Coordinates of C-alpha atoms and ligand atoms in Angstrom, one line a residue:
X1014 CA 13.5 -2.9 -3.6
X1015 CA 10.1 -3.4 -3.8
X1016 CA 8.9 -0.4 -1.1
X1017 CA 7.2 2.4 -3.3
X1018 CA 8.4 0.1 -6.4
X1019 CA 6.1 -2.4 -9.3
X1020 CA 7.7 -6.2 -9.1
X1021 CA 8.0 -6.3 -12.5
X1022 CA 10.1 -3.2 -12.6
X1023 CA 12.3 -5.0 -9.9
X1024 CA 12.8 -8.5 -11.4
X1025 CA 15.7 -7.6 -13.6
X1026 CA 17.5 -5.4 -10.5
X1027 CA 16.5 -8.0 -7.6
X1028 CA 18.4 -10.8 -10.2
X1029 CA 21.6 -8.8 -11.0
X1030 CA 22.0 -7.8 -7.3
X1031 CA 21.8 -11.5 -6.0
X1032 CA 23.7 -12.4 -8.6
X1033 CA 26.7 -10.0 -8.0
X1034 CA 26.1 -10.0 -3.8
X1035 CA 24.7 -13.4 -3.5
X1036 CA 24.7 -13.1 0.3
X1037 CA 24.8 -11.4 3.3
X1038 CA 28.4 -11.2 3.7
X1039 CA 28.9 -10.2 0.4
X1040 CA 26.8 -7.2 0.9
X1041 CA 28.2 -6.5 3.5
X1042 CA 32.1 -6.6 2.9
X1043 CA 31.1 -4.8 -0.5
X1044 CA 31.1 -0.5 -0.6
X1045 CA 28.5 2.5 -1.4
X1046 CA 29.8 2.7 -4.8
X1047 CA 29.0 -1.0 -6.0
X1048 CA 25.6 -1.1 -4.2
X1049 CA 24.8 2.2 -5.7
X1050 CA 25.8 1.1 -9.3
X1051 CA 23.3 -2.0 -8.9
X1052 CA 20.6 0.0 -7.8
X1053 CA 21.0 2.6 -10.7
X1054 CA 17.6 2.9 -12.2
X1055 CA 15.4 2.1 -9.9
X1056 CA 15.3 5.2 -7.4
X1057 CA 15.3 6.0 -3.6
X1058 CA 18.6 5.3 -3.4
X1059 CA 18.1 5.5 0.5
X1060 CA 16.9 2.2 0.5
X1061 CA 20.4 1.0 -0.9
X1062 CA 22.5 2.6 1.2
X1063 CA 20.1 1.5 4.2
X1064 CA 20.5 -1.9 3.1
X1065 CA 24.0 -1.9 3.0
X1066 CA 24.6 -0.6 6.5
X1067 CA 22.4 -2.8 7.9
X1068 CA 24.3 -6.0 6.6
X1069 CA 27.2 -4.9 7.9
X1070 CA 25.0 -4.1 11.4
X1071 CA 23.6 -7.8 11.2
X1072 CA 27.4 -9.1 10.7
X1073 CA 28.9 -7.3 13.4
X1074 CA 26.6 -7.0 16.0
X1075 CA 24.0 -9.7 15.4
X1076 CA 25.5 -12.7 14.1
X1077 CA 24.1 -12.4 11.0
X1078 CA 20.7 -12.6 11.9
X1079 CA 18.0 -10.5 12.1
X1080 CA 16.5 -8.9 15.5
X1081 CA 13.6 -10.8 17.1
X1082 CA 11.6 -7.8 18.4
X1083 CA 10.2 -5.3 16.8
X1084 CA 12.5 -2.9 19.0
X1085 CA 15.7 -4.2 18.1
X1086 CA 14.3 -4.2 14.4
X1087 CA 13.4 -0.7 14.3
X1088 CA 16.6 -0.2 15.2
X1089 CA 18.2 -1.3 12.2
X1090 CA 18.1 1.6 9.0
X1091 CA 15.6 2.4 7.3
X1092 CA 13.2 -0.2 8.8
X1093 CA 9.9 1.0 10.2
X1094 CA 6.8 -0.2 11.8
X1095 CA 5.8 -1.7 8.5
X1096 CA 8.9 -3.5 7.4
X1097 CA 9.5 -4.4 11.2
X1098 CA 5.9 -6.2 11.5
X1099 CA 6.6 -7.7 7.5
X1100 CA 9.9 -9.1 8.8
X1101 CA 9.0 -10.3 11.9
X1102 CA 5.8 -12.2 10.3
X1103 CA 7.4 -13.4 7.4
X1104 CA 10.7 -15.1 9.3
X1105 CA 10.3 -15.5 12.1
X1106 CA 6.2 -16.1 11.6
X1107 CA 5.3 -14.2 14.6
X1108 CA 1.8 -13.1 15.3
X1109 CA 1.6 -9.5 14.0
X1110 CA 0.7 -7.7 10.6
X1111 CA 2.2 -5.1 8.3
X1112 CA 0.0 -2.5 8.1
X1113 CA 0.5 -1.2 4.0
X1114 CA -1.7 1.5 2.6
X1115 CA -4.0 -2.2 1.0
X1116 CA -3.9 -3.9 4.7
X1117 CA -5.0 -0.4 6.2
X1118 CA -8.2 -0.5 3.7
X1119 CA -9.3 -4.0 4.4
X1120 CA -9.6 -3.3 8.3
X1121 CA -11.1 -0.1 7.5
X1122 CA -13.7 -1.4 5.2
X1123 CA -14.4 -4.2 7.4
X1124 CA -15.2 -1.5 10.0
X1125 CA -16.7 1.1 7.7
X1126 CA -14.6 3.5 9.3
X1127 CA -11.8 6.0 8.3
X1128 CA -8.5 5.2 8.7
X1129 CA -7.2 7.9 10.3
X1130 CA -10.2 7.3 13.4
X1131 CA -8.8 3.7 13.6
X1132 CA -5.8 2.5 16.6
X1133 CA -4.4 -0.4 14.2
X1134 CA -2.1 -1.7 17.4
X1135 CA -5.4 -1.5 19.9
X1136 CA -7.3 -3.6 17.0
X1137 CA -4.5 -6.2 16.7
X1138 CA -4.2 -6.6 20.3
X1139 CA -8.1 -6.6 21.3
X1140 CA -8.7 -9.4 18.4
X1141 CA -5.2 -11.2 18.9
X1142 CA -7.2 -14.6 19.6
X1143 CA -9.2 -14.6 16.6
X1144 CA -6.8 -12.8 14.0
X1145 CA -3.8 -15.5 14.6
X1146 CA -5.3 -18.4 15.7
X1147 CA -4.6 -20.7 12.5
X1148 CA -1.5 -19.9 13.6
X1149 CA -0.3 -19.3 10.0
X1150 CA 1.0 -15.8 11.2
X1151 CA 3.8 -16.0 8.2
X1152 CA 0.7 -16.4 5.6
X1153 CA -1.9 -14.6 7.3
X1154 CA 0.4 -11.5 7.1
X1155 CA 0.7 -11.9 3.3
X1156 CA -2.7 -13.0 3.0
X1157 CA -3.7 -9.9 4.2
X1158 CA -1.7 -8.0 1.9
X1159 CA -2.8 -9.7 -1.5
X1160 CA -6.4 -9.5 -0.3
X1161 CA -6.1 -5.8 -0.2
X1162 CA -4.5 -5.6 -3.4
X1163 CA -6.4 -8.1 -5.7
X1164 CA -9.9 -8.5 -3.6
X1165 CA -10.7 -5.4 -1.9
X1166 CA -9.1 -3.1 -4.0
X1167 CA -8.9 0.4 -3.9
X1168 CA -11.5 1.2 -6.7
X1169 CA -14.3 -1.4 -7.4
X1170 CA -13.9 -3.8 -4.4
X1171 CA -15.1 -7.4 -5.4
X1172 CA -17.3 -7.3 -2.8
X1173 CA -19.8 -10.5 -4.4
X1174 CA -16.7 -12.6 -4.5
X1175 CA -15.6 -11.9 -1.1
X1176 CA -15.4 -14.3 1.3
X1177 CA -15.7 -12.2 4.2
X1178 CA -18.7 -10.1 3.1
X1179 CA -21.0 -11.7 5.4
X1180 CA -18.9 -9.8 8.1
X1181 CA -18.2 -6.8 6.7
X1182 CA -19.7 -3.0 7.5
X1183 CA -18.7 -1.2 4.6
X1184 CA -20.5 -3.9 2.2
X1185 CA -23.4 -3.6 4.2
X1186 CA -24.3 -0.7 5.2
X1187 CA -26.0 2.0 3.0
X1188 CA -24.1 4.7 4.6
X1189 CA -20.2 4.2 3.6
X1190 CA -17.9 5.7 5.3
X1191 CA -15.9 8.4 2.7
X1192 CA -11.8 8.4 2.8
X1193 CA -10.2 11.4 3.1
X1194 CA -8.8 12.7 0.1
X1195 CA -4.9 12.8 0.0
X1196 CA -3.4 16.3 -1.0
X1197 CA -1.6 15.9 -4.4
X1198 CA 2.1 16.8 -3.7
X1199 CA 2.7 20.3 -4.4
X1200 CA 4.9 20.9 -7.6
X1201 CA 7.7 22.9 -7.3
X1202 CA 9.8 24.7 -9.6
X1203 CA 13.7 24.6 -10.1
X1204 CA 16.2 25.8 -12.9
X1205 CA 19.5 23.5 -13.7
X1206 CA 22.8 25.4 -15.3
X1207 CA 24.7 22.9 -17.3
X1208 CA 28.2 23.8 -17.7
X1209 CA 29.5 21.5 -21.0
X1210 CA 32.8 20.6 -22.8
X1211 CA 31.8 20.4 -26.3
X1212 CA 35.3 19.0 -27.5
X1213 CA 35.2 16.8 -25.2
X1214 CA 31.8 15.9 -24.5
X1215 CA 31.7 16.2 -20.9
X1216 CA 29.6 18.1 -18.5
X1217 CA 30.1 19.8 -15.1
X1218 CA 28.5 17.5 -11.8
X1219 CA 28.9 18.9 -8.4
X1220 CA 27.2 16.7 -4.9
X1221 CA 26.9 20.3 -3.3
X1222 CA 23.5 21.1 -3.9
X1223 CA 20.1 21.8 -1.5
X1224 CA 18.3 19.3 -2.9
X1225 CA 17.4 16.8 0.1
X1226 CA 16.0 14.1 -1.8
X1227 CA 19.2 13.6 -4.4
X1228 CA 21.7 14.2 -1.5
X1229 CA 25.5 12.9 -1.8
X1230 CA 24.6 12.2 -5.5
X1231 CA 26.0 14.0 -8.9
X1232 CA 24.0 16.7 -10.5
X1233 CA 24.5 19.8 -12.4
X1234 CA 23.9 23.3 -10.9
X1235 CA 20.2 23.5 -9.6
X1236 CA 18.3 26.0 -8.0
X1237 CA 15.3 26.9 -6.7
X1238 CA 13.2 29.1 -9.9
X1239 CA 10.5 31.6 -9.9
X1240 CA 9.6 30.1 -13.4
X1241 CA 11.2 33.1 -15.4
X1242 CA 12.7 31.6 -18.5
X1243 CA 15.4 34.7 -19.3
X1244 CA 18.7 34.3 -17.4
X1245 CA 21.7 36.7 -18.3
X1246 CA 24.4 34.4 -20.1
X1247 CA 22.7 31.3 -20.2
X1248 CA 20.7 29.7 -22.7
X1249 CA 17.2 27.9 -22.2
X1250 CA 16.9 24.5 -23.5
X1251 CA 14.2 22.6 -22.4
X1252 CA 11.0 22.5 -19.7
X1253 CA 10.4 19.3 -18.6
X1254 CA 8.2 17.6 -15.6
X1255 CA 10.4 14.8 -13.5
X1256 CA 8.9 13.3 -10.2
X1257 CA 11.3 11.7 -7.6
X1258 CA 9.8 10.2 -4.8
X1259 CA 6.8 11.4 -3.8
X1260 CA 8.2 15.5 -5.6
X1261 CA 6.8 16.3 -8.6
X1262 CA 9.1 18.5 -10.2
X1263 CA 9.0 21.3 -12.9
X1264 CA 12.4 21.9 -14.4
X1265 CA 13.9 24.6 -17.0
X1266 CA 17.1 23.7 -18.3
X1267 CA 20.0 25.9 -19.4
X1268 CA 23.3 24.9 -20.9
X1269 CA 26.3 26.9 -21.8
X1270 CA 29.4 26.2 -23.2
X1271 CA 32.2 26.7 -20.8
X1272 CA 35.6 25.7 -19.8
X1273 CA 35.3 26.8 -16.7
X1274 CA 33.4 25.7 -13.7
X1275 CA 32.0 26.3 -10.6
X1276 CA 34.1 25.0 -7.6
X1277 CA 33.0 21.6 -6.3
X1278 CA 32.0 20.7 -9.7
X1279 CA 34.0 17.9 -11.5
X1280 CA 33.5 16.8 -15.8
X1281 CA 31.8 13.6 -16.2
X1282 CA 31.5 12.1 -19.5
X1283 CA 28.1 12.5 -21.0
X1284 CA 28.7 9.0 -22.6
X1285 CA 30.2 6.6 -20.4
X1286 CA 30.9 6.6 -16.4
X1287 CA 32.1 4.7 -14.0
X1288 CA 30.5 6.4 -11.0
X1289 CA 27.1 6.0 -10.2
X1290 CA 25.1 8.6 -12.0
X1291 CA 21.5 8.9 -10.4
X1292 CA 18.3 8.9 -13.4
X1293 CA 17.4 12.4 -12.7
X1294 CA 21.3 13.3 -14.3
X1295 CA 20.7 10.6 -16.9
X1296 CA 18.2 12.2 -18.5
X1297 CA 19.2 15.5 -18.3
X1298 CA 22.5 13.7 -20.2
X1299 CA 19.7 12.6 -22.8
X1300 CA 18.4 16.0 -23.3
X1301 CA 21.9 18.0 -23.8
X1302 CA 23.7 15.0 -25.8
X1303 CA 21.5 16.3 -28.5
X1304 CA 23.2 20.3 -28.6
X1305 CA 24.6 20.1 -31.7
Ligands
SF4_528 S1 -16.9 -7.2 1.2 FE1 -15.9 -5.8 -0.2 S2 -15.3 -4.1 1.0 FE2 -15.7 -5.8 2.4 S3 -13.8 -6.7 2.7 FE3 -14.8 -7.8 1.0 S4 -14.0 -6.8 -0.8 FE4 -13.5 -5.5 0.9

């Protein structure tokens, strides 16, 4: 939950889900459809689903626990080198670090070098001996991680209270090394057609759309725009800016009032549903509740 997520937006979430799948085998023997639900809200719904197949991986083929190497690990879904290392560390307390974008800084700083010009496996194994030799691995690893995000933060590093400075390049050295700026995510530009019921209050959701990042879930009709507002037959609503995942989003919205629908579309209630409706379709809900 917490990848790409603030802890204090996932308190409330992490509490429900352990309260409704308190354990592994619960998760598990439990379906798409009830993870999903628990998850509502909080976005890349891949990590769910990834979760849920890999309790029912860890039951069947592992005895319930997890993979000791980082090979096996990586085999599981959705797990990469980062969650791999942060696994191994923090369970099974083995010798290795999760490299997040804050643990990536802290070695680079230290160095005064760019990230990209740095082999992070070569630098754990050439300094093995010194980096895990409290043999805290478990800590160390998390250590690490804090230190990046409280100490030697992204902006203003507290470089006076560090207790490392005495070894470290960037602090140092007049010449510091510049990062390489990250190119903002291009925004791109799509049109939704909402087809409603206004007796009953329901609009039209279809799963068949192109839209990678919001696959198998329920959305209205969306397409790919050129940004011109005037389409034959419908009638524009609203522009609005929405960013899922790392997309940034601009989005015209058109309604019309229709009894008839595209195929693979299916009404939902814009009040109250049972199926997992992602955020993205929540708010477009918001928005056309209020055609009067
Ligand atoms: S001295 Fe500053 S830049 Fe160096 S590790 Fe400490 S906080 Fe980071």
């Amino acid at each position: 939950m917490l990848q790409q997520t603030q802890v204090k937006t996932v308190i409330p979430y992490f509490k429900a889900f352990l309260l409704n799948l308190p354990t592994l085998k619960s998760l598990a023997l439990s379906n798409e459809k009830r993870v999903l639900k628990l998850w509502e809200g909080l976005g890349y719904y891949r990590r769910a689903r990834n979760l849920l197949a890999t309790s029912k991986i860890l039951i069947n083929e592992h005895n319930s626990r997890l993979p000791k190497s980082l090979i096996n690990i990586k085999k599981l879904p959705g797990i990469g080198d980062y969650t791999g290392n942060a696994l191994l560390a923090f369970i099974y307390d083995q010798p290795t670090i999760a490299f997040d974008g804050n643990v990536k800084r802290v070695f680079s700083r230290i160095l005064n070098k760019n990230e990209n010009k740095i082999d992070f496996n070569k630098l754990i194994e050439i300094n093995k001996k010194y980096l895990f030799k409290t043999k805290r691995n478990s800590d160390f690893a998390e250590a690490l991680i804090e230190f990046g995000a409280l100490i030697c933060k992204p902006k203003e590093p507290k470089c006076h209270n560090c207790n490392i400075n005495n070894m470290c390049k960037y602090f140092k050295s007049d010449k510091k090394f510049k990062k390489t700026k990250i190119l903002e995510a291009k925004v791109k530009n799509y049109n939704i057609f909402c087809y409603i019921d206004k007796m009953k209050n329901k609009i039209a959701l279809t799963k068949k759309h192109n839209l990678g990042f919001l696959d198998k879930f329920y959305l209205p009709s969306i397409k790919k725009s050129h940004n011109n507002k005037k389409i034959k037959n419908w009638i524009f609503h609203s522009n609005f800016k929405n960013s899922i995942s790392n997309k940034k989003l601009n989005i015209n919205l058109y309604y019309k009032f229709s009894l008839k629908i595209p195929s693979q579309h299916q009404w939902f209630s814009l009040k109250k549903n049972n199926e997992f409706i992602p955020s993205f379709t929540k708010k477009i809900f918001k928005q056309i509740s209020k055609i009067s």
